[in-house]
Short mmCIF file of C-alpha atoms in Angstrom, two decimals:
data_model
loop_
_atom_site.label_atom_id
_atom_site.label_comp_id
_atom_site.label_asym_id
_atom_site.label_seq_id
_atom_site.Cartn_x
_atom_site.Cartn_y
_atom_site.Cartn_z
CA MET A 1426 44.76 -38.32 20.62
CA PRO A 1427 46.01 -35.32 18.64
CA GLN A 1428 43.46 -33.42 16.57
CA ASN A 1429 44.34 -32.51 13.01
CA ILE A 1430 43.48 -28.98 11.92
CA ASP A 1431 43.28 -28.25 8.22
CA PRO A 1432 44.55 -24.68 7.67
CA LEU A 1433 43.20 -24.69 4.09
CA ARG A 1434 39.65 -25.61 5.15
CA THR A 1435 38.35 -22.07 4.66
CA LEU A 1436 39.68 -22.02 1.12
CA ARG A 1437 37.90 -25.20 0.07
CA PRO A 1438 34.76 -24.81 -2.09
CA LEU A 1439 31.42 -24.47 -0.33
CA ARG A 1440 29.07 -27.41 -0.37
CA GLU A 1441 25.87 -27.15 -2.40
CA GLU A 1442 23.69 -26.90 0.73
CA GLU A 1443 25.72 -23.95 2.00
CA ILE A 1444 25.51 -22.23 -1.37
CA GLU A 1445 21.73 -22.68 -1.43
CA GLN A 1446 21.40 -21.19 2.06
CA LEU A 1447 23.45 -18.16 1.03
CA THR A 1448 21.55 -17.54 -2.21
CA THR A 1449 17.97 -18.35 -1.16
CA VAL A 1450 15.79 -15.24 -1.06
CA ARG A 1451 13.05 -15.32 1.56
CA GLU A 1452 9.61 -14.07 0.45
CA ALA A 1453 8.25 -11.05 2.32
CA VAL A 1454 5.36 -11.83 4.61
CA ALA A 1455 2.89 -9.05 5.50
CA THR A 1456 5.53 -6.35 5.31
CA PRO A 1457 3.87 -2.93 5.10
CA LEU A 1458 4.80 -0.56 2.32
CA ALA A 1459 6.58 2.69 3.15
CA TYR A 1460 4.35 5.67 2.29
CA ASP A 1461 3.72 9.38 2.82
CA VAL A 1462 0.29 11.05 2.94
CA TYR A 1463 -0.21 14.76 2.35
CA ARG A 1464 -2.64 17.30 0.96
CA THR A 1465 -1.75 19.59 -1.90
CA GLY A 1466 -4.44 22.10 -2.86
CA ASP A 1467 -7.70 20.19 -3.21
CA GLU A 1468 -6.06 16.77 -3.53
CA LEU A 1469 -5.09 14.00 -1.16
CA VAL A 1470 -1.77 12.45 -2.23
CA ILE A 1471 -0.44 9.10 -1.02
CA GLU A 1472 3.03 8.13 -2.25
CA PHE A 1473 4.34 4.57 -1.85
CA ASP A 1474 7.93 3.40 -2.30
CA ALA A 1475 7.95 0.96 -5.23
CA PRO A 1476 11.53 0.69 -6.52
CA GLY A 1477 12.02 -1.94 -9.17
CA VAL A 1478 8.28 -2.62 -9.54
CA ALA A 1479 6.72 -2.40 -13.02
CA PRO A 1480 3.28 -0.70 -13.30
CA GLU A 1481 1.72 -4.01 -14.40
CA ASP A 1482 2.79 -5.53 -11.05
CA ILE A 1483 0.86 -2.90 -9.04
CA ASP A 1484 -2.83 -3.15 -8.12
CA VAL A 1485 -4.74 -0.23 -6.62
CA SER A 1486 -8.34 -0.77 -5.55
CA VAL A 1487 -11.00 0.80 -3.35
CA ASP A 1488 -12.84 -1.29 -0.75
CA GLY A 1489 -15.51 0.91 0.80
CA ARG A 1490 -13.53 3.89 2.15
CA ALA A 1491 -10.23 1.99 2.10
CA VAL A 1492 -7.56 2.35 -0.58
CA VAL A 1493 -5.78 -0.99 -1.03
CA VAL A 1494 -2.38 -1.13 -2.74
CA THR A 1495 -0.79 -4.46 -3.66
CA LEU A 1496 2.54 -4.76 -5.43
CA ARG A 1497 4.83 -7.60 -6.40
CA ARG A 1498 8.62 -7.38 -6.59
CA GLN A 1499 10.31 -10.46 -8.01
CA LEU A 1500 13.98 -11.33 -7.88
CA ALA A 1501 15.60 -11.64 -11.29
CA LYS A 1502 15.58 -15.31 -12.29
CA GLY A 1503 16.36 -17.31 -15.35
CA PRO A 1504 19.20 -18.82 -17.32
CA GLY A 1505 22.41 -16.89 -16.98
CA VAL A 1506 21.23 -15.00 -13.86
CA ASP A 1507 23.51 -15.54 -10.88
CA VAL A 1508 22.28 -13.75 -7.74
CA ILE A 1509 25.30 -12.67 -5.73
CA GLU A 1510 23.45 -10.85 -2.95
CA SER A 1511 19.94 -9.53 -2.37
CA GLY A 1512 19.33 -6.68 0.07
CA ARG A 1513 15.73 -5.83 -0.92
CA GLN A 1514 12.66 -7.77 0.09
CA HIS A 1515 10.88 -9.65 -2.67
CA GLY A 1516 7.36 -11.03 -2.85
CA THR A 1517 3.88 -9.53 -2.59
CA PHE A 1518 3.24 -6.49 -0.40
CA ARG A 1519 -0.13 -5.02 0.60
CA GLN A 1520 -1.14 -1.83 2.40
CA ARG A 1521 -4.68 -0.72 3.29
CA LEU A 1522 -5.41 2.92 4.17
CA TRP A 1523 -8.80 4.14 5.38
CA VAL A 1524 -9.70 7.54 3.99
CA GLY A 1525 -12.19 10.04 5.45
CA GLU A 1526 -15.40 11.05 3.70
CA SER A 1527 -13.94 14.37 2.55
CA TRP A 1528 -12.16 12.63 -0.34
CA ASN A 1529 -13.78 11.46 -3.58
CA LEU A 1530 -12.55 7.90 -4.05
CA HIS A 1531 -14.57 7.51 -7.27
CA GLU A 1532 -12.06 9.79 -8.98
CA LEU A 1533 -8.97 8.09 -7.56
CA ARG A 1534 -5.95 8.13 -9.90
CA ALA A 1535 -2.65 6.24 -9.68
CA ARG A 1536 0.68 6.69 -11.46
CA ALA A 1537 3.98 4.79 -11.08
CA GLU A 1538 7.10 6.75 -12.00
CA HIS A 1539 10.75 6.65 -10.89
CA GLY A 1540 10.11 4.00 -8.23
CA VAL A 1541 7.23 5.90 -6.59
CA LEU A 1542 3.54 5.00 -6.80
CA SER A 1543 1.45 8.18 -6.45
CA VAL A 1544 -2.26 7.75 -5.63
CA ARG A 1545 -4.42 10.91 -5.76
CA ALA A 1546 -8.00 11.67 -4.72
CA PRO A 1547 -9.75 15.05 -5.07
CA VAL A 1548 -11.86 16.67 -2.36
CA ALA A 1549 -15.44 15.39 -2.50
CA ALA A 1550 -17.94 17.83 -4.02
CA ASP A 1551 -20.23 17.61 -0.98
CA THR A 1552 -18.56 16.73 2.30
CA GLY A 1553 -21.86 16.63 4.17
CA SER A 1554 -21.97 20.18 5.53
CA ARG A 1555 -25.37 21.84 5.21
CA ARG A 1556 -27.63 24.18 7.12
CA ILE A 1557 -30.64 22.71 8.94
CA GLU A 1558 -33.83 24.79 9.09
CA VAL A 1559 -35.52 24.80 12.48
CA ALA A 1560 -39.33 24.43 12.30
CA GLY A 1561 -41.73 26.25 14.62
CA GLY A 1562 -43.97 24.45 17.15
CA ALA A 1563 -47.04 23.82 14.92
CA GLU A 1564 -45.20 23.41 11.60
CA GLU A 1565 -44.94 19.97 10.11
CA LEU A 1566 -41.40 18.75 9.72
CA GLN A 1567 -40.35 18.35 6.11
CA ARG A 1568 -37.92 15.60 5.23
CA PRO A 1569 -34.87 17.30 3.69
CA ALA A 1570 -33.63 16.17 0.29
CA ALA A 1571 -30.82 13.67 0.54
CA PRO A 1572 -27.46 15.36 -0.04
CA GLN A 1573 -25.42 14.33 -3.06
CA GLN A 1574 -22.89 11.75 -2.02
CA ALA A 1575 -19.61 10.92 -3.69
CA TYR A 1576 -19.93 7.25 -2.72
CA ASP A 1577 -22.53 4.54 -2.27
CA ALA A 1578 -24.32 4.74 1.10
CA SER A 1579 -23.91 0.98 1.56
CA GLU A 1580 -20.16 1.56 2.00
CA ARG A 1581 -20.61 3.75 5.09
CA ALA A 1582 -19.97 0.84 7.45
CA VAL A 1583 -16.25 0.93 6.65
CA VAL A 1584 -15.78 4.66 7.20
CA VAL A 1585 -13.50 5.29 10.16
CA GLY A 1586 -13.35 9.10 10.08
CA ASP A 1587 -15.49 11.80 8.57
CA ASP A 1588 -12.79 14.44 8.34
CA ALA A 1589 -9.83 14.71 6.00
CA SER A 1590 -7.83 12.15 7.96
CA VAL A 1591 -6.38 8.87 6.78
CA HIS A 1592 -6.34 5.81 9.03
CA THR A 1593 -4.11 2.80 8.57
CA ALA A 1594 -4.29 -0.83 9.53
CA ALA A 1595 -2.10 -3.83 8.91
#
């Protein structure tokens, strides 16, 4: 039995299901944010890529010695909006960076400008270095005064490094 081939088939309009498959934007799932970490003078600087994200859609928080950044990028929606193609990921993104004790996370600052989120932390006033006096044989040991700390001692359990390093995790 001969088979009929329709040469105009490719020119016919797409069905609604095919149109929906082409225009549906998939939400990002656990995609890490692109970032750079560097030191400038006495400051730790972490810069995250955040193109198209308004400052009100960015959350920066501190969890122990971890800096947690969450941002939301939504696809334009609404009446009169016809998405032709979407090459960027949309949804909620989160990145957690563990920061060493040398940085003062109580004075953390964040600024979003030109598609870049910049998070800055100064060097801690006391990074834990001090001289220990050695007592003689018959002398009673004195308990040294507790050093000033730039963070609550209960948060020490989350510290990964005690130097100026930054550690990441998914």
